[in-house]
Amino acid sequence: MPYVKRESVSQPNFLASQKYTAFTYQIEAAGVTADSKGRKIVSAGTVYPANDETAIGLLLNDVDVSTGPQPGSVLVEAWVLEARLPVPPAAEAKTAMKGIKFKKVV
């Protein structure tokens, strides 16, 4: 039986509603910096594919691209809490993501 070390991962909940639509996209490793353990993780809430006018949506979960491109779930319709995202979306990205609605945390 192999030894498996479990790690607890804390992801902030940035969804403002339980209803959302997500599709699977190939998440690339380009531009991702390795952490202290040598793993390349693209954080949940990251604008996909780039934080500009090409934006499609936001990553629903963390994606480990240490060994190359991996499939990831991308939100294309949802209400999200903007303050809880890892990086604030640029104005162009917000305009491009027509199905993503941003809610202020009160």
mmCIF file of C-alpha atoms in Angstrom:
data_model
loop_
_atom_site.group_PDB
_atom_site.id
_atom_site.type_symbol
_atom_site.label_atom_id
_atom_site.label_comp_id
_atom_site.label_asym_id
_atom_site.label_seq_id
_atom_site.Cartn_x
_atom_site.Cartn_y
_atom_site.Cartn_z
ATOM 1 C CA MET A 1 0.000 0.000 0.000
ATOM 2 C CA PRO A 2 1.535 3.347 -1.021
ATOM 3 C CA TYR A 3 2.086 6.131 1.433
ATOM 4 C CA VAL A 4 0.066 9.217 0.593
ATOM 5 C CA LYS A 5 0.614 12.456 2.448
ATOM 6 C CA ARG A 6 -2.535 14.515 2.619
ATOM 7 C CA GLU A 7 -2.284 18.277 2.632
ATOM 8 C CA SER A 8 -5.037 20.616 3.692
ATOM 9 C CA VAL A 9 -5.709 23.341 1.181
ATOM 10 C CA SER A 10 -7.615 26.484 2.012
ATOM 11 C CA GLN A 11 -9.498 28.102 -0.854
ATOM 12 C CA PRO A 12 -11.501 31.233 -0.123
ATOM 13 C CA ASN A 13 -15.112 30.940 -1.199
ATOM 14 C CA PHE A 14 -15.575 33.641 -3.813
ATOM 15 C CA LEU A 15 -18.951 32.431 -5.119
ATOM 16 C CA ALA A 16 -21.866 34.667 -4.157
ATOM 17 C CA SER A 17 -24.516 32.199 -5.356
ATOM 18 C CA GLN A 18 -24.879 28.446 -5.585
ATOM 19 C CA LYS A 19 -25.996 28.672 -9.227
ATOM 20 C CA TYR A 20 -23.235 28.859 -11.826
ATOM 21 C CA THR A 21 -22.230 27.493 -15.218
ATOM 22 C CA ALA A 22 -18.739 26.141 -15.822
ATOM 23 C CA PHE A 23 -17.012 24.488 -18.769
ATOM 24 C CA THR A 24 -13.765 22.532 -18.990
ATOM 25 C CA TYR A 25 -10.753 24.213 -20.602
ATOM 26 C CA GLN A 26 -7.092 23.233 -20.910
ATOM 27 C CA ILE A 27 -5.141 25.290 -18.341
ATOM 28 C CA GLU A 28 -1.609 26.076 -19.560
ATOM 29 C CA ALA A 29 1.536 26.154 -17.416
ATOM 30 C CA ALA A 30 3.055 29.176 -19.187
ATOM 31 C CA GLY A 31 3.759 32.079 -16.862
ATOM 32 C CA VAL A 32 3.030 30.129 -13.659
ATOM 33 C CA THR A 33 5.748 30.360 -10.991
ATOM 34 C CA ALA A 34 6.608 27.285 -8.919
ATOM 35 C CA ASP A 35 5.969 27.425 -5.168
ATOM 36 C CA SER A 36 8.446 26.392 -2.440
ATOM 37 C CA LYS A 37 7.681 22.699 -3.109
ATOM 38 C CA GLY A 38 8.261 23.049 -6.852
ATOM 39 C CA ARG A 39 4.561 22.788 -7.727
ATOM 40 C CA LYS A 40 2.922 25.121 -10.211
ATOM 41 C CA ILE A 41 -0.594 25.908 -9.021
ATOM 42 C CA VAL A 42 -3.047 28.202 -10.812
ATOM 43 C CA SER A 43 -5.326 29.553 -8.069
ATOM 44 C CA ALA A 44 -9.101 29.318 -8.032
ATOM 45 C CA GLY A 45 -10.592 32.663 -9.047
ATOM 46 C CA THR A 46 -7.839 33.410 -11.575
ATOM 47 C CA VAL A 47 -9.089 35.082 -14.767
ATOM 48 C CA TYR A 48 -8.817 32.631 -17.699
ATOM 49 C CA PRO A 49 -6.974 32.731 -20.121
ATOM 50 C CA ALA A 50 -5.619 36.204 -19.288
ATOM 51 C CA ASN A 51 -6.653 39.224 -17.253
ATOM 52 C CA ASP A 52 -7.469 41.331 -20.327
ATOM 53 C CA GLU A 53 -10.033 41.606 -23.155
ATOM 54 C CA THR A 54 -9.519 37.887 -24.016
ATOM 55 C CA ALA A 55 -11.010 36.760 -20.666
ATOM 56 C CA ILE A 56 -13.577 33.952 -20.809
ATOM 57 C CA GLY A 57 -14.193 33.339 -17.114
ATOM 58 C CA LEU A 58 -12.723 32.451 -13.713
ATOM 59 C CA LEU A 59 -11.161 29.182 -12.537
ATOM 60 C CA LEU A 60 -13.513 27.371 -10.167
ATOM 61 C CA ASN A 61 -10.790 25.309 -8.424
ATOM 62 C CA ASP A 62 -7.011 25.322 -8.080
ATOM 63 C CA VAL A 63 -5.296 23.549 -10.990
ATOM 64 C CA ASP A 64 -1.861 21.902 -10.621
ATOM 65 C CA VAL A 65 0.056 22.395 -13.888
ATOM 66 C CA SER A 66 3.412 21.155 -12.538
ATOM 67 C CA THR A 67 3.579 18.346 -15.102
ATOM 68 C CA GLY A 68 2.108 20.351 -17.976
ATOM 69 C CA PRO A 69 -1.303 21.567 -19.142
ATOM 70 C CA GLN A 70 -4.278 20.162 -17.224
ATOM 71 C CA PRO A 71 -8.062 20.359 -17.609
ATOM 72 C CA GLY A 72 -9.764 22.870 -15.338
ATOM 73 C CA SER A 73 -13.276 24.077 -14.664
ATOM 74 C CA VAL A 74 -13.855 27.679 -15.781
ATOM 75 C CA LEU A 75 -16.873 29.670 -14.599
ATOM 76 C CA VAL A 76 -18.585 31.431 -17.485
ATOM 77 C CA GLU A 77 -21.784 32.438 -15.641
ATOM 78 C CA ALA A 78 -21.823 33.215 -11.926
ATOM 79 C CA TRP A 79 -22.164 35.800 -9.187
ATOM 80 C CA VAL A 80 -18.795 36.249 -7.461
ATOM 81 C CA LEU A 81 -17.407 38.261 -4.558
ATOM 82 C CA GLU A 82 -14.731 40.370 -6.239
ATOM 83 C CA ALA A 83 -12.833 41.137 -3.007
ATOM 84 C CA ARG A 84 -12.128 37.423 -2.466
ATOM 85 C CA LEU A 85 -10.506 36.807 -5.858
ATOM 86 C CA PRO A 86 -6.706 36.260 -5.812
ATOM 87 C CA VAL A 87 -6.145 39.098 -8.317
ATOM 88 C CA PRO A 88 -8.745 41.772 -9.114
ATOM 89 C CA PRO A 89 -9.979 41.496 -12.709
ATOM 90 C CA ALA A 90 -8.965 44.308 -15.052
ATOM 91 C CA ALA A 91 -11.716 46.538 -16.444
ATOM 92 C CA GLU A 92 -11.282 44.953 -19.908
ATOM 93 C CA ALA A 93 -11.626 41.455 -18.403
ATOM 94 C CA LYS A 94 -14.827 42.414 -16.574
ATOM 95 C CA THR A 95 -16.303 43.713 -19.818
ATOM 96 C CA ALA A 96 -15.291 40.567 -21.721
ATOM 97 C CA MET A 97 -16.762 38.175 -19.102
ATOM 98 C CA LYS A 98 -20.388 38.987 -19.838
ATOM 99 C CA GLY A 99 -21.791 36.112 -17.741
ATOM 100 C CA ILE A 100 -19.804 36.929 -14.597
ATOM 101 C CA LYS A 101 -21.505 39.359 -12.215
ATOM 102 C CA PHE A 102 -19.494 40.991 -9.446
ATOM 103 C CA LYS A 103 -20.930 41.614 -5.987
ATOM 104 C CA LYS A 104 -19.398 43.803 -3.309
ATOM 105 C CA VAL A 105 -18.799 42.238 0.107
ATOM 106 C CA VAL A 106 -20.852 44.124 2.699
#
